[in-house]
Amino acid sequence: TPPAAPPRQRRKRKALARTAAPAESREESQLPAGETDWDELAEVSFESNDDVQAERVAMGTADAPALRIIGARQNNLKDIDVTIPLGRFVCVTGVSGSGKSSLVTDILHPALAHRLHRATLAAGVYTEIRGIEHLDKVINVDQAPIGNSPLSNPATYTGLFDHVRELFAKLPDSKVRGYTANRFSFNRAGGRCDACDGLGQVCYEMHFLPDVWVTCETCGGARYNRETLEVRYKGRNIADVLNLTVAEALALFDSIPRIKRVLRTLSDVGLDYMPLGQSAPTLSGGEAQRVKLAAELGRPDTGRTIYILDEPTTGLHLHDLRKLLDVLHRLVDLGNTVVCIEHNLDVIKTADRVIDLGPEAGDAGGKIVAEGTPEQIAAARESHTGRALSPVLRAGPQAERPRFDAARHEMPAVSRADEGALELQAAETEAGQMPWQRDGRRWHLEQRPSRGGEKVEWEGAALAYVVSRIEKLGHKRLEPTNWNDRACVEIRAALPRGTRSADVPWFMHALTGGRWLLELSFRVPRGTFDDRRLVRQLNLKPLDQRDDLPVYGSDERVFVRPVQGDWENVRVLVHDRAEVDHASFRRFLADSLKAHLGRIARVAEDRSEAEPWRTNGRAWHLGQKGMAPGEPPEWNASLLIDLLGRINRAAPRVTPDWNHKTHVRLVVDGKSEIGRVYTCHARGLKVRLGEPPGKFSVVEATLLRADATLRRGLAGKPDILEFQLRNGLTPNWRLFATFVVASADNGIGIRT
């Protein structure tokens, strides 16, 4: 395992205790008249040999991990070797044309992206790059627009708008009308204004003049139709939310963790003033870059990421620059590396390491003029950057920058399920309990809307009659009818002793979201009904023959289809009570219920026969019985036995649990599941292991097998290692044992 980046060393001399705050004015940064005292600057040194070694460690010149570019020869670079210490804030400086972009943009980023992410980018000319194994990912935060479409904005780019739409879909008004999150998207038909296609403006093309954009007369620039805008959260509709600034949205969504987390990252990079729905083409280059940076801050952090930025301070006021520097140093304090091409002296003076290229531009550049701390750069006589930096360092102010405390800054950890519960609770406080929760029977029989929000036209008396008839036929053998779902009424049999709820399917589902037809589904044993005979028995006319209904269709309204296991589904579409209140339909209900209850009574007896992997899982998996028929397997039983044997020898506490249909569970001490071996794929055994977060890099996973992947867990969840085994292709077993031991020793559980 590669060593972790050491903590940032505290330097003992006052000159190195620099503040991240920029100078308030250029006048304060000027030295008295006269030449720079280079001898005095050169005398600034470390106080002891311990300080010298500490600086070497901090700069990646001792045993600390570092990235080393060997033989960089792109454009005007003169076959230089560059060392970039990891876990540091590194500035690449020099006059324009000195080779900064050739080194960072043309060589470093494409090479890392190709190695870490398998990107198809062509890197510039270099010999090799060492130390990539210490990194997980590379992120290039440039000033390119976040989108060229007016439909793109900071809320959509950062993923914030997805969370907002999900929240609006959970509001009572949305649930009553059947609105989903798609209803609140201005990129989809249904909720958006059809006159302007969700743009809020209409473009009029002029033949000999520039196109003219005017506010849409239909929606007034709101982007949505009237029905969608009637749904409100704390008095604001979805269009109002898009017009809020980041600061205003933070106050509105203070109780919603997922939304607040993204908004705070936008605020941290100094975008409090920006409207969430501001069109992407109207953002400046600096604003676009900070939106991208905020999006990255909102993603899971591994502490092994290298961020590459090109002139991030372009267009920033000194106050905004302070916020940007806080964010960049925050990334470094979390263990990441920031490489920044920069000319701004207020940024350069806060760097941990400066690499100055030059001395001039073009053919006269491409060399390393100086590298080291800002003070060492200022002491380099041949460095143009040093001569400009010297008076800035002299002027100060100087203070020790406080380290970023992730524990204090981060919001309390909230699971995904808890986040959803908080959002639902916030939504329900808008109107209290849902109507189907208060009185489900009345909701489905009298108040129900269709899926599209229109008034339902089928007769509620038809559903009431079917439910009452089934309850009478199945007296004491059925669970109470469940009316408390928005779109479905469910009837199921009482559980026989010794069975689980998952073993017993429901008997009837009545889907009440159709506008003209009520959909009744019955679950019966396979072979109970012949579909043609049942069609004749129920005698439901096709819609074309119903002159009283303004809907058409020549299909039958009775369907019999097989489903999982030995069950089949009988689907009946009805409009009114007359279609169900007759002897043939009553006989159908009686036969269906009798067959269903009879099969349920045999579930406990047939469970072992229906699920052989529960009684003899070893034979099931070694016999390769979980795979789909027809495709020859590319692995055999001996490979599975060899794999499990190697796992047991590496970690004797790990034992296999065979009693599952598709996989063998790997369990530590009979309690915690650390991994799975899937035997249901013909192409090979799929191995999945949970690993301690951040312990292994993506490159180490590829050393195990070329097709191995390591997925980072979210919010402290374990990393997931995955690869496939098949005959003739085996992994690096020694490295695999290391992964197994790490997983077993830490008791890392997995969620699939």
Coordinates of C-alpha atoms in Angstrom, one line a residue, residues 186-459:
F186 CA -38.0 22.3 -18.1
N187 CA -36.3 19.9 -20.5
R188 CA -39.3 17.6 -20.8
A189 CA -42.7 18.0 -22.1
G190 CA -45.6 17.8 -19.6
G191 CA -44.6 20.4 -17.0
R192 CA -42.8 22.9 -19.1
C193 CA -44.3 25.7 -21.2
D194 CA -45.0 24.3 -24.6
A195 CA -44.9 27.8 -26.2
C196 CA -41.2 28.4 -25.4
D197 CA -40.1 24.8 -24.8
G198 CA -39.0 25.6 -21.2
L199 CA -36.7 28.5 -22.2
G200 CA -38.8 31.3 -20.8
Q201 CA -38.0 33.2 -24.0
V202 CA -39.0 33.0 -27.7
C203 CA -36.4 33.6 -30.4
Y204 CA -37.4 35.5 -33.5
E205 CA -35.0 35.0 -36.3
M206 CA -34.1 38.1 -38.3
H207 CA -32.7 37.7 -41.9
F208 CA -30.2 40.5 -41.9
L209 CA -30.0 41.3 -38.2
P210 CA -29.1 39.4 -35.0
D211 CA -31.9 37.1 -33.6
V212 CA -34.2 38.8 -31.1
W213 CA -35.2 37.1 -27.9
V214 CA -38.3 38.2 -26.1
T215 CA -40.1 37.0 -23.0
C216 CA -42.6 34.2 -23.6
E217 CA -46.1 35.7 -23.5
T218 CA -47.6 32.4 -22.4
C219 CA -45.6 31.7 -19.2
G220 CA -44.2 35.2 -18.7
G221 CA -40.6 33.8 -18.5
A222 CA -41.5 31.2 -15.8
R223 CA -40.7 28.3 -18.1
Y224 CA -43.5 26.1 -16.8
N225 CA -47.2 25.8 -17.4
R226 CA -49.8 27.0 -14.9
E227 CA -50.6 23.6 -13.4
T228 CA -46.9 22.9 -12.5
L229 CA -46.5 26.3 -11.0
E230 CA -49.4 25.7 -8.6
V231 CA -47.2 23.3 -6.6
R232 CA -45.4 25.3 -3.9
Y233 CA -42.8 24.7 -1.2
K234 CA -42.8 27.3 1.6
G235 CA -44.8 29.6 -0.7
R236 CA -42.4 29.3 -3.7
N237 CA -43.0 27.4 -6.9
I238 CA -40.3 25.7 -9.0
A239 CA -39.8 28.9 -11.2
D240 CA -39.3 31.0 -8.0
V241 CA -36.6 28.6 -6.9
L242 CA -34.6 29.0 -10.1
N243 CA -34.7 32.8 -9.6
L244 CA -33.3 32.6 -6.1
T245 CA -29.7 33.4 -5.5
V246 CA -27.5 30.8 -3.8
A247 CA -27.7 32.7 -0.5
E248 CA -31.5 32.9 -0.6
A249 CA -31.8 29.2 -1.5
L250 CA -29.6 28.3 1.4
A251 CA -32.1 29.9 3.8
L252 CA -35.0 28.3 2.0
F253 CA -33.6 24.7 2.0
D254 CA -31.9 24.8 5.3
S255 CA -33.7 21.7 6.6
I256 CA -32.9 19.5 3.4
P257 CA -29.4 18.0 3.8
R258 CA -28.9 17.0 0.2
I259 CA -29.8 20.3 -1.2
K260 CA -28.0 22.3 1.5
R261 CA -24.8 20.4 0.9
V262 CA -24.6 21.4 -2.8
L263 CA -25.6 25.0 -2.1
R264 CA -22.9 25.4 0.5
T265 CA -20.2 24.3 -1.9
L266 CA -21.5 27.0 -4.3
S267 CA -21.3 29.5 -1.4
D268 CA -17.8 28.4 -0.4
V269 CA -16.4 29.3 -3.9
G270 CA -17.9 32.8 -3.6
L271 CA -21.1 32.4 -5.8
D272 CA -23.7 33.5 -3.2
Y273 CA -24.9 36.2 -5.6
M274 CA -25.6 33.9 -8.5
P275 CA -29.1 32.9 -9.4
L276 CA -29.6 29.1 -9.6
G277 CA -31.2 29.3 -13.0
Q278 CA -28.7 31.7 -14.7
S279 CA -28.2 30.6 -18.2
A280 CA -24.8 28.9 -18.8
P281 CA -23.7 31.0 -21.8
T282 CA -24.0 34.2 -19.7
L283 CA -21.5 33.0 -17.1
S284 CA -18.0 34.4 -17.2
G285 CA -15.0 32.1 -17.5
G286 CA -14.2 32.5 -13.9
E287 CA -17.7 31.9 -12.8
A288 CA -17.9 28.7 -14.9
Q289 CA -14.6 27.5 -13.4
R290 CA -15.9 28.0 -9.9
V291 CA -19.2 26.3 -10.7
K292 CA -17.1 23.3 -11.8
L293 CA -15.0 23.5 -8.7
A294 CA -18.2 23.5 -6.5
A295 CA -19.5 20.5 -8.4
E296 CA -16.3 18.6 -7.5
L297 CA -16.5 19.7 -3.9
G298 CA -19.9 18.1 -3.7
R299 CA -18.6 14.7 -4.8
P300 CA -17.1 12.1 -2.5
D301 CA -13.5 12.9 -1.6
T302 CA -10.8 10.2 -1.4
G303 CA -7.9 12.4 -0.4
R304 CA -6.0 11.1 -3.5
T305 CA -7.2 13.5 -6.1
I306 CA -5.1 15.9 -8.1
Y307 CA -6.9 19.1 -9.2
I308 CA -5.5 21.1 -12.2
L309 CA -6.5 24.7 -12.6
D310 CA -5.5 27.3 -15.3
E311 CA -5.6 30.9 -14.1
P312 CA -8.5 30.4 -11.6
T313 CA -8.3 34.0 -10.4
T314 CA -9.2 35.6 -13.8
G315 CA -11.8 38.3 -13.2
L316 CA -11.9 37.9 -9.4
H317 CA -12.0 40.8 -6.9
L318 CA -9.7 40.5 -4.0
H319 CA -12.6 39.5 -1.7
D320 CA -13.6 36.7 -4.1
L321 CA -9.9 35.7 -4.3
R322 CA -9.9 35.1 -0.6
K323 CA -12.8 32.7 -0.8
L324 CA -11.2 30.8 -3.7
L325 CA -7.9 30.4 -1.8
D326 CA -9.8 29.1 1.2
V327 CA -11.4 26.4 -1.1
L328 CA -8.1 25.4 -2.7
H329 CA -6.3 25.1 0.6
R330 CA -9.3 23.2 1.9
L331 CA -8.7 20.6 -0.8
V332 CA -5.1 20.3 0.1
D333 CA -5.8 20.0 3.9
L334 CA -8.0 17.0 3.0
G335 CA -5.0 15.2 1.4
N336 CA -5.5 16.2 -2.2
T337 CA -3.1 17.9 -4.6
V338 CA -3.7 21.2 -6.4
V339 CA -1.6 22.2 -9.4
C340 CA -2.4 25.7 -10.5
I341 CA -1.0 27.7 -13.5
E342 CA -1.0 31.3 -12.1
H343 CA 0.4 34.8 -12.5
N344 CA -1.4 36.3 -9.5
L345 CA 1.1 37.1 -6.8
D346 CA -1.5 36.8 -4.0
V347 CA -2.0 33.2 -5.0
I348 CA 1.6 32.4 -5.6
K349 CA 2.7 33.6 -2.2
T350 CA 0.3 31.1 -0.4
A351 CA 1.6 28.1 -2.4
D352 CA 3.5 25.2 -0.7
R353 CA 5.7 24.9 -3.8
V354 CA 6.4 27.0 -6.8
I355 CA 7.8 25.8 -10.1
D356 CA 9.0 28.7 -12.1
L357 CA 9.6 28.2 -15.8
G358 CA 11.4 30.4 -18.2
P359 CA 13.5 32.5 -18.1
E360 CA 11.9 34.0 -21.2
A361 CA 9.2 33.0 -23.7
G362 CA 9.4 30.7 -26.7
D363 CA 12.8 29.2 -27.5
A364 CA 14.3 31.2 -24.7
G365 CA 12.1 29.5 -22.2
G366 CA 11.1 25.9 -21.4
K367 CA 13.6 25.5 -18.5
I368 CA 13.1 25.3 -14.7
V369 CA 14.4 28.7 -13.5
A370 CA 13.7 28.0 -9.8
E371 CA 11.6 25.8 -7.7
G372 CA 10.8 25.7 -4.0
T373 CA 8.9 27.8 -1.5
P374 CA 7.8 31.3 -2.5
E375 CA 10.7 32.7 -0.4
Q376 CA 13.2 30.6 -2.3
I377 CA 11.7 31.8 -5.6
A378 CA 12.0 35.4 -4.4
A379 CA 15.7 34.8 -3.7
A380 CA 16.3 33.5 -7.3
R381 CA 18.0 36.4 -9.1
E382 CA 17.3 35.1 -12.6
S383 CA 13.5 34.6 -11.9
H384 CA 11.2 37.3 -13.2
T385 CA 8.5 35.9 -10.9
G386 CA 10.9 36.1 -8.0
R387 CA 11.6 39.8 -8.6
A388 CA 7.9 40.5 -8.6
L389 CA 7.2 38.3 -5.7
S390 CA 9.8 39.7 -3.4
P391 CA 8.1 43.0 -2.5
V392 CA 4.8 41.2 -2.0
L393 CA 6.4 38.9 0.6
R394 CA 8.1 41.9 2.3
A395 CA 4.9 43.8 2.6
G396 CA 3.0 41.1 4.2
P397 CA 0.7 40.6 6.0
Q398 CA 2.1 37.4 7.5
A399 CA 0.1 35.0 9.7
E400 CA -0.2 31.3 10.1
R401 CA -3.1 30.0 8.1
P402 CA -5.5 27.8 10.1
R403 CA -6.0 24.3 8.8
F404 CA -9.3 23.2 7.5
D405 CA -11.2 21.0 10.1
A406 CA -13.3 18.6 8.1
A407 CA -15.1 17.3 11.2
R408 CA -16.3 20.8 12.2
H409 CA -17.1 22.0 8.7
E410 CA -19.0 18.9 7.4
M411 CA -22.7 18.5 8.2
P412 CA -23.6 15.5 10.4
A413 CA -23.6 12.3 8.4
V414 CA -27.0 11.4 7.2
S415 CA -27.8 8.2 5.4
R416 CA -29.6 8.2 2.0
A417 CA -32.7 6.7 3.6
D418 CA -32.6 9.3 6.4
E419 CA -32.2 12.1 3.8
G420 CA -35.3 10.8 2.0
A421 CA -37.2 10.7 5.3
L422 CA -36.2 14.3 6.1
E423 CA -37.4 15.5 2.7
L424 CA -40.6 13.6 3.0
Q425 CA -41.2 15.1 6.4
A426 CA -40.5 18.6 5.2
A427 CA -42.8 18.0 2.3
E428 CA -45.7 16.7 4.4
T429 CA -45.5 19.6 6.8
E430 CA -46.8 21.7 3.9
A431 CA -50.2 20.1 4.2
G432 CA -50.2 17.4 6.9
Q433 CA -51.1 13.8 6.2
M434 CA -51.9 12.7 2.7
P435 CA -55.6 12.2 1.8
W436 CA -55.1 8.4 1.0
Q437 CA -53.5 8.0 4.4
R438 CA -56.4 9.7 6.2
D439 CA -59.2 7.9 4.4
G440 CA -57.9 5.6 1.7
R441 CA -61.3 4.1 0.8
R442 CA -62.8 7.5 0.1
W443 CA -59.7 8.6 -1.8
H444 CA -59.9 5.6 -4.3
L445 CA -63.6 5.6 -4.6
E446 CA -64.4 9.3 -4.7
Q447 CA -61.4 11.6 -4.9
R448 CA -59.0 9.7 -7.1
P449 CA -57.2 11.6 -9.9
S450 CA -55.8 9.9 -13.0
R451 CA -52.0 9.6 -13.6
G452 CA -52.1 12.8 -15.6
G453 CA -54.0 14.7 -13.0
E454 CA -57.3 14.7 -14.9
K455 CA -60.7 13.6 -13.4
V456 CA -61.2 9.9 -13.3
E457 CA -64.2 8.6 -15.4
W458 CA -64.6 5.0 -14.4
E459 CA -67.1 4.1 -11.7

